Amino acid sequence: MSNPENNEKINFKSLIQWCPQAFVFADMEGNVQFANPAAHRLYGYDEGELLGKNVDIFNSHLTHNTEEIVEAIKENGSWEGELIQRKKDDAVFYAELSVNLVFVDGQPTGLCSYSRDITDKKEAEKKVLEQRELLASSSKLSTIGEMAAGIAHELNNPLAIISTKVQLLNKLIEKGKLEKEKIEDELGDVKDTCDRISKIILGLKAISRDGSLDPKANVNISEVFSDSLNLCQERFKINDIEFRANTTQSEDSYVLGRGGQLSQVVLNLLNNAFDAVQNVDEKLIELTSSLNKDKLLIEIQDSGEGIDLELREKILQPFFTTKDPGKGTGLGLSISRRIIEDHGGKFYLKDQKKTCFVIELPLVD
Ligand SMILES: Nc1ncnc2c1ncn2[C@@H]1O[C@H](COP(=O)(O)OP(=O)(O)OP(=O)(O)O)[C@@H](O)[C@H]1O
Ligand SMILES: [Mg+2]
């Protein structure tokens, strides 16, 4: 049975002495009055060596929140958080720290802190983050890698047009048949074709850069479509795939988000559709975009064989792929869904035989 009298006899200093967590008590100037063995071990000092030293010695100067901590303690009497601290040998480590003002007779008389080395936890978190970024960029790279051949075609065609126009103008010069009107006409075409090349490169830039940390902005959905289409339309043409875009209703619509990421989603779906129509005779891919109250609806449908019922659950899982090794990473759809949900939207497969992916996004009013 616990006896309150016994409790009073307990020497709290000796309890703290054996506490596995580092405990430091300092006066109002920050000079250490007491530090338990765990604190000496954590900061790399010999037993008793910390007495009289200023807590400044734990400051790594790598975290610039000392003032913020002092302010918080003044205001709330305490501070809790993670920061980088320094050991006696100048090695730095991540610490989880909790500092509290100690009052005696209503007067603040000192500061006590508990700290814990969380370097392992931090390293593990960093690894997970790095892994995640690696996955995202490997999927993006696979999209771009897969697109490389397609992009070559996208660029080759306009380059061939420019080359032909220049040859024609040269011939006319040779024959002395150069008329002002003709020159203007041909140069106009060259200019338009150069603009098309710029657009292809812009689309490639928008999609290949990592925009995940960009602030969200008003994005014109037509630009999202043209950035993606500029990177695959020529490939569709060369492979005899009919492509239909029904996007007039949403032409002047805006959504709040990151354009590059949205183009990446559309391109992922168009790439999947491209793969899906490879083995069927009628090759058709349709992009439809419409408005429904305050929502934008994007549908990407293809004339492929569709997705079996038992696969419908699985395809959104990361790494699920039915494509040959080296071709698909199985990340396209899971990343697309994550991006759309991060935009406050929905991403799903329509309940019908032919494959049709739907993206719903809130419109900017
Ligand atoms: N339009 C589609 N028609 C039929 N099956 C599809 C379609 N889109 C996706 N799938 C199925 O879903 C799977 C997962 O697609 P996802 O885009 O996530 O990965 P992937 O295309 O295999 O690889 P990648 O990471 O290169 O995109 C595909 O392997 C395919 O089996
Ligand atoms: Mg894919």
Coordinates of C-alpha atoms and ligand atoms in Angstrom, one line a residue:
M1 CA 0.0 0.0 0.0
S2 CA 1.3 3.5 -0.8
N3 CA 1.9 5.7 2.2
P4 CA 1.9 9.5 1.6
E5 CA 4.5 9.9 4.3
N6 CA 6.9 7.5 2.6
N7 CA 6.4 9.5 -0.7
E8 CA 7.6 12.6 1.0
K9 CA 10.7 10.9 2.0
I10 CA 11.6 10.0 -1.5
N11 CA 14.6 11.9 -2.7
F12 CA 13.6 13.1 -6.1
K13 CA 17.2 14.0 -7.0
S14 CA 18.2 10.3 -6.6
L15 CA 15.3 9.3 -8.8
I16 CA 16.5 11.7 -11.5
Q17 CA 20.1 10.5 -11.0
W18 CA 19.2 7.1 -12.4
C19 CA 16.7 8.2 -15.0
P20 CA 17.8 7.0 -18.4
Q21 CA 16.8 10.3 -19.9
A22 CA 19.3 13.2 -19.8
F23 CA 18.2 15.7 -17.2
V24 CA 19.9 19.1 -16.7
F25 CA 19.0 21.9 -14.2
A26 CA 20.5 25.3 -14.8
D27 CA 20.1 28.7 -13.0
M28 CA 18.4 31.6 -14.7
E29 CA 21.8 32.5 -16.4
G30 CA 21.9 29.1 -17.9
N31 CA 24.7 27.8 -15.6
V32 CA 24.4 24.1 -14.9
Q33 CA 23.5 23.3 -11.3
F34 CA 22.8 19.7 -11.7
A35 CA 23.1 17.1 -14.5
N36 CA 22.4 13.4 -14.1
P37 CA 24.8 10.7 -15.5
A38 CA 22.6 10.2 -18.6
A39 CA 23.2 13.9 -19.4
H40 CA 26.9 13.5 -19.0
R41 CA 26.8 10.4 -21.2
L42 CA 24.6 12.0 -23.9
Y43 CA 26.8 15.2 -24.2
G44 CA 30.1 13.2 -23.9
Y45 CA 31.3 14.7 -20.6
D46 CA 32.9 13.0 -17.6
E47 CA 30.9 12.6 -14.5
G48 CA 30.4 16.0 -12.8
E49 CA 32.2 17.9 -15.5
L50 CA 29.1 19.8 -16.6
L51 CA 28.6 21.5 -13.2
G52 CA 29.0 25.3 -13.6
K53 CA 29.2 25.2 -17.4
N54 CA 26.8 27.3 -19.4
V55 CA 24.1 25.4 -21.4
D56 CA 25.3 27.3 -24.4
I57 CA 27.9 24.5 -24.8
F58 CA 25.1 22.2 -26.0
N59 CA 24.1 24.7 -28.7
S60 CA 25.3 23.5 -32.1
H61 CA 24.6 26.8 -33.9
L62 CA 23.2 24.6 -36.6
T63 CA 19.7 25.3 -35.4
H64 CA 18.9 29.0 -35.3
N65 CA 16.0 28.7 -33.0
T66 CA 17.7 29.6 -29.7
E67 CA 16.0 32.9 -29.5
E68 CA 12.7 31.3 -30.4
I69 CA 13.2 28.9 -27.6
V70 CA 14.1 31.6 -25.0
E71 CA 11.0 33.6 -26.2
A72 CA 8.7 30.6 -25.8
I73 CA 10.0 29.9 -22.3
K74 CA 9.5 33.5 -21.3
E75 CA 6.0 33.5 -22.6
N76 CA 4.7 30.0 -21.8
G77 CA 7.2 28.8 -19.2
S78 CA 8.2 25.9 -21.4
W79 CA 9.4 24.7 -24.8
E80 CA 9.3 21.3 -26.5
G81 CA 10.8 20.3 -29.8
E82 CA 13.5 18.8 -31.9
L83 CA 16.9 20.4 -32.6
I84 CA 20.5 19.7 -33.4
Q85 CA 22.8 19.8 -30.3
R86 CA 26.5 19.5 -29.8
K87 CA 28.6 17.1 -27.8
K88 CA 31.9 17.8 -26.0
D89 CA 33.9 16.6 -29.0
D90 CA 31.8 18.8 -31.3
A91 CA 29.9 15.9 -32.8
V92 CA 26.3 17.0 -33.5
F93 CA 23.1 15.0 -33.0
Y94 CA 19.4 15.4 -33.2
A95 CA 17.8 15.8 -29.8
E96 CA 14.3 15.8 -28.6
L97 CA 14.2 18.4 -25.9
S98 CA 11.8 19.7 -23.3
V99 CA 12.7 22.8 -21.3
N100 CA 10.6 24.1 -18.4
L101 CA 10.9 27.1 -16.1
V102 CA 11.2 26.0 -12.4
F103 CA 9.4 28.3 -9.9
V104 CA 10.2 28.4 -6.2
D105 CA 7.8 30.5 -4.1
G106 CA 6.3 31.9 -7.3
Q107 CA 9.6 33.1 -8.5
P108 CA 11.4 31.7 -11.6
T109 CA 14.6 30.2 -10.3
G110 CA 15.9 28.0 -13.0
L111 CA 15.4 25.9 -16.1
C112 CA 15.2 22.1 -16.2
S113 CA 15.6 20.2 -19.4
Y114 CA 15.0 16.6 -20.5
S115 CA 16.7 15.5 -23.7
R116 CA 16.9 12.4 -25.8
D117 CA 19.1 11.5 -28.8
I118 CA 16.8 10.9 -31.7
T119 CA 19.4 10.7 -34.4
D120 CA 18.5 7.1 -35.4
K121 CA 14.8 8.1 -35.7
K122 CA 15.7 11.1 -37.8
E123 CA 18.0 9.1 -40.1
A124 CA 15.3 6.5 -40.5
E125 CA 12.7 9.3 -41.4
K126 CA 15.2 10.8 -43.8
K127 CA 15.7 7.4 -45.5
V128 CA 12.0 6.9 -45.9
L129 CA 11.7 10.4 -47.4
E130 CA 14.6 9.8 -49.8
Q131 CA 13.2 6.5 -50.8
R132 CA 9.8 8.1 -51.5
E133 CA 11.4 10.8 -53.6
L134 CA 13.4 8.2 -55.5
L135 CA 10.2 6.3 -56.3
A136 CA 8.5 9.4 -57.5
S137 CA 11.4 10.4 -59.6
S138 CA 12.0 6.9 -60.9
S139 CA 8.3 6.8 -62.1
K140 CA 8.8 10.2 -63.7
L141 CA 12.0 9.1 -65.3
S142 CA 10.3 6.0 -66.6
T143 CA 7.5 8.2 -68.0
I144 CA 10.1 10.4 -69.7
G145 CA 12.3 7.5 -70.7
E146 CA 9.4 5.8 -72.2
M147 CA 8.6 9.0 -74.0
A148 CA 12.1 9.5 -75.3
A149 CA 11.4 7.8 -78.6
G150 CA 8.1 9.6 -78.9
I151 CA 9.7 13.0 -78.2
A152 CA 12.2 12.4 -80.9
H153 CA 9.3 12.0 -83.3
E154 CA 7.5 15.0 -81.8
L155 CA 10.6 17.1 -82.6
N156 CA 11.5 15.5 -85.9
N157 CA 8.4 16.4 -87.6
P158 CA 8.5 20.2 -87.1
L159 CA 12.2 20.1 -87.8
A160 CA 11.5 18.4 -91.1
I161 CA 9.0 21.2 -91.9
I162 CA 11.5 23.9 -91.2
S163 CA 14.1 22.2 -93.3
T164 CA 11.8 21.8 -96.2
K165 CA 10.7 25.5 -96.1
V166 CA 14.3 26.7 -95.9
Q167 CA 15.2 24.5 -98.9
L168 CA 12.3 25.9 -100.9
L169 CA 13.3 29.5 -100.1
N170 CA 16.8 28.7 -101.2
K171 CA 15.6 27.3 -104.5
L172 CA 13.5 30.3 -105.1
I173 CA 16.5 32.6 -104.5
E174 CA 18.6 30.5 -106.9
K175 CA 15.9 30.9 -109.6
G176 CA 15.5 34.6 -108.8
K177 CA 11.7 34.0 -108.2
L178 CA 11.5 35.4 -104.8
E179 CA 8.3 37.3 -104.2
K180 CA 7.7 39.3 -101.0
E181 CA 4.4 37.6 -100.3
K182 CA 5.8 34.1 -100.8
I183 CA 8.7 34.9 -98.4
E184 CA 6.3 36.2 -95.8
D185 CA 4.1 33.1 -96.2
E186 CA 7.0 30.6 -95.8
L187 CA 8.7 32.4 -93.0
G188 CA 5.3 32.6 -91.1
D189 CA 5.2 28.8 -91.3
V190 CA 8.8 28.5 -90.1
K191 CA 7.9 30.8 -87.1
D192 CA 4.8 28.7 -86.2
T193 CA 6.8 25.5 -86.4
C194 CA 9.5 27.0 -84.2
D195 CA 6.8 27.9 -81.7
R196 CA 5.6 24.4 -81.8
I197 CA 9.1 23.1 -80.9
S198 CA 9.2 25.6 -78.0
K199 CA 5.9 24.3 -76.8
I200 CA 7.2 20.7 -76.9
I201 CA 10.3 21.7 -74.9
L202 CA 8.2 23.7 -72.4
G203 CA 5.9 20.7 -71.8
L204 CA 8.9 18.5 -71.3
K205 CA 10.4 20.9 -68.8
A206 CA 7.1 21.3 -66.9
I207 CA 6.6 17.6 -66.6
S208 CA 10.2 16.5 -65.9
R209 CA 11.0 19.0 -63.1
D210 CA 10.0 18.1 -59.6
G211 CA 7.2 20.5 -58.7
S212 CA 6.0 18.8 -55.6
L213 CA 7.2 21.6 -53.4
D214 CA 6.0 24.4 -55.6
P215 CA 3.3 26.6 -54.1
K216 CA -0.1 25.9 -55.7
A217 CA -1.3 28.5 -58.2
N218 CA -4.2 29.0 -60.5
V219 CA -3.6 26.6 -63.4
N220 CA -5.3 26.9 -66.8
I221 CA -6.5 23.4 -67.6
S222 CA -6.0 23.9 -71.3
E223 CA -2.3 24.5 -70.7
V224 CA -2.2 21.2 -68.6
F225 CA -3.6 19.4 -71.6
S226 CA -1.4 21.0 -74.2
D227 CA 1.8 20.3 -72.1
S228 CA 0.9 16.6 -72.0
L229 CA -0.4 16.4 -75.6
N230 CA 2.6 18.1 -77.0
L231 CA 4.6 15.1 -75.7
C232 CA 2.5 12.3 -77.2
Q233 CA 0.3 13.4 -80.1
E234 CA 2.9 12.7 -82.7
R235 CA 3.5 9.2 -81.2
F236 CA -0.2 8.5 -81.5
K237 CA -0.2 9.6 -85.1
I238 CA 2.8 7.5 -86.1
N239 CA 1.2 4.4 -84.5
D240 CA -2.2 4.9 -86.2
I241 CA -4.0 5.8 -83.0
E242 CA -6.9 8.1 -83.4
F243 CA -6.9 10.7 -80.7
R244 CA -10.0 12.8 -79.9
A245 CA -10.0 15.7 -77.6
N246 CA -13.4 17.0 -76.4
T247 CA -12.3 19.9 -74.2
T248 CA -14.1 23.0 -75.4
Q249 CA -16.4 23.2 -72.3
S250 CA -13.4 23.6 -70.0
E251 CA -11.3 25.8 -72.2
D252 CA -11.2 28.8 -69.8
S253 CA -11.3 26.8 -66.6
Y254 CA -8.8 27.1 -63.8
V255 CA -7.9 24.8 -60.9
L256 CA -5.7 25.5 -57.9
G257 CA -2.6 23.4 -58.1
R258 CA 0.7 22.6 -59.7
G259 CA 0.5 22.5 -63.5
G260 CA 3.5 20.2 -64.0
Q261 CA 2.1 17.6 -61.7
L262 CA -1.3 17.7 -63.3
S263 CA 0.3 17.3 -66.8
Q264 CA 2.2 14.4 -65.4
V265 CA -1.0 12.7 -64.4
V266 CA -2.7 13.3 -67.8
L267 CA 0.5 12.0 -69.6
N268 CA 0.6 8.9 -67.3
L269 CA -3.0 8.1 -68.3
L270 CA -2.4 8.8 -72.0
N271 CA 0.7 6.5 -71.9
N272 CA -1.3 3.8 -70.3
A273 CA -4.0 4.2 -72.9
F274 CA -1.3 4.1 -75.6
D275 CA -0.1 0.7 -74.2
A276 CA -3.7 -0.6 -73.9
V277 CA -4.6 -0.1 -77.6
Q278 CA -1.5 -1.8 -78.9
N279 CA -3.2 -5.2 -79.4
V280 CA -6.6 -4.1 -80.7
D281 CA -7.6 -3.3 -84.3
E282 CA -9.6 -0.1 -83.5
K283 CA -7.1 2.2 -81.8
L284 CA -8.9 5.1 -80.2
I285 CA -8.0 7.4 -77.3
E286 CA -10.4 10.0 -76.1
L287 CA -9.8 12.9 -73.7
T288 CA -13.0 14.6 -72.5
S289 CA -13.1 17.4 -70.1
S290 CA -16.3 19.0 -68.8
L291 CA -17.7 21.1 -66.0
N292 CA -20.1 20.0 -63.4
K293 CA -21.2 22.7 -61.0
D294 CA -17.9 23.6 -59.1
K295 CA -16.0 20.6 -60.4
L296 CA -13.9 19.9 -63.4
L297 CA -14.2 16.4 -64.8
I298 CA -11.5 14.9 -66.9
E299 CA -12.0 11.5 -68.6
I300 CA -9.5 9.5 -70.5
Q301 CA -10.9 6.5 -72.3
D302 CA -9.3 4.0 -74.6
S303 CA -10.5 1.3 -76.9
G304 CA -8.3 -1.4 -75.4
E305 CA -9.6 -4.6 -74.0
G306 CA -10.4 -3.1 -70.6
I307 CA -9.3 -4.1 -67.1
D308 CA -10.5 -7.4 -65.6
L309 CA -12.7 -7.0 -62.5
E310 CA -10.2 -8.8 -60.3
L311 CA -7.4 -6.5 -61.4
R312 CA -9.4 -3.3 -60.8
E313 CA -8.6 -3.3 -57.1
K314 CA -4.9 -4.0 -57.6
I315 CA -3.9 -1.5 -60.3
L316 CA -3.9 1.5 -58.0
Q317 CA -1.4 -0.2 -55.7
P318 CA 2.2 1.0 -56.0
F319 CA 4.3 -1.4 -58.1
F320 CA 1.4 -3.4 -59.5
T321 CA 2.1 -3.8 -63.2
T322 CA 1.2 -6.3 -65.9
K323 CA 3.8 -4.9 -68.2
D324 CA 7.1 -6.5 -69.1
P325 CA 10.0 -6.0 -66.6
G326 CA 11.8 -2.9 -67.5
K327 CA 8.8 -1.4 -69.2
G328 CA 6.4 -0.5 -66.4
T329 CA 7.3 0.4 -62.8
G330 CA 3.7 0.0 -61.7
L331 CA 3.8 3.5 -60.1
G332 CA 2.1 5.6 -62.7
L333 CA -1.5 5.2 -61.3
S334 CA -0.6 5.3 -57.6
I335 CA 1.4 8.5 -58.0
S336 CA -1.4 10.0 -60.2
R337 CA -4.0 9.2 -57.6
R338 CA -1.8 10.8 -54.8
I339 CA -1.3 13.9 -56.9
I340 CA -5.0 14.3 -57.6
E341 CA -6.0 13.7 -53.9
D342 CA -3.3 16.3 -52.9
H343 CA -5.2 18.7 -55.2
G344 CA -8.4 18.0 -53.3
G345 CA -9.8 15.9 -56.1
K346 CA -10.8 12.3 -56.8
F347 CA -9.2 9.8 -59.1
Y348 CA -11.1 6.6 -60.1
L349 CA -11.9 4.1 -62.8
K350 CA -15.4 4.3 -64.3
D351 CA -17.6 1.2 -63.8
Q352 CA -17.8 0.1 -67.5
K353 CA -16.1 -2.4 -69.8
K354 CA -13.9 0.0 -71.7
T355 CA -11.2 1.6 -69.6
C356 CA -12.0 5.1 -68.6
F357 CA -10.1 6.9 -65.8
V358 CA -11.8 9.9 -64.3
I359 CA -10.2 12.9 -62.5
E360 CA -12.4 15.3 -60.6
L361 CA -10.9 18.6 -59.5
P362 CA -12.4 21.5 -57.7
L363 CA -12.6 24.6 -59.9
V364 CA -11.4 28.0 -59.0
D365 CA -14.4 30.3 -58.9
Ligands
LIG1 N1 -5.8 2.1 -69.9 C1 -5.5 0.9 -69.4 N2 -6.0 -0.2 -69.9 C2 -5.7 -1.5 -69.4 N3 -5.0 -1.7 -68.3 C3 -4.5 -0.6 -67.7 C4 -4.7 0.7 -68.2 N4 -4.1 1.6 -67.4 C5 -3.4 0.9 -66.5 N5 -3.7 -0.4 -66.6 C6 -3.2 -1.5 -65.8 O1 -2.8 -1.0 -64.6 C7 -1.4 -1.4 -64.3 C8 -0.8 -0.3 -63.5 O2 -0.7 0.9 -64.2 P1 0.4 2.0 -63.8 O3 0.3 3.1 -64.7 O4 0.3 2.2 -62.3 O5 1.8 1.2 -64.0 P2 2.4 0.8 -65.4 O6 1.8 1.5 -66.5 O7 2.4 -0.7 -65.4 O8 3.9 1.3 -65.2 P3 4.4 2.8 -65.1 O9 4.9 3.0 -63.8 O10 5.4 2.9 -66.2 O11 3.2 3.7 -65.4 C9 -0.8 -1.6 -65.7 O12 0.3 -2.4 -65.7 C10 -2.0 -2.2 -66.5 O13 -2.1 -3.6 -66.1
MG2 MG 1.5 3.6 -66.5

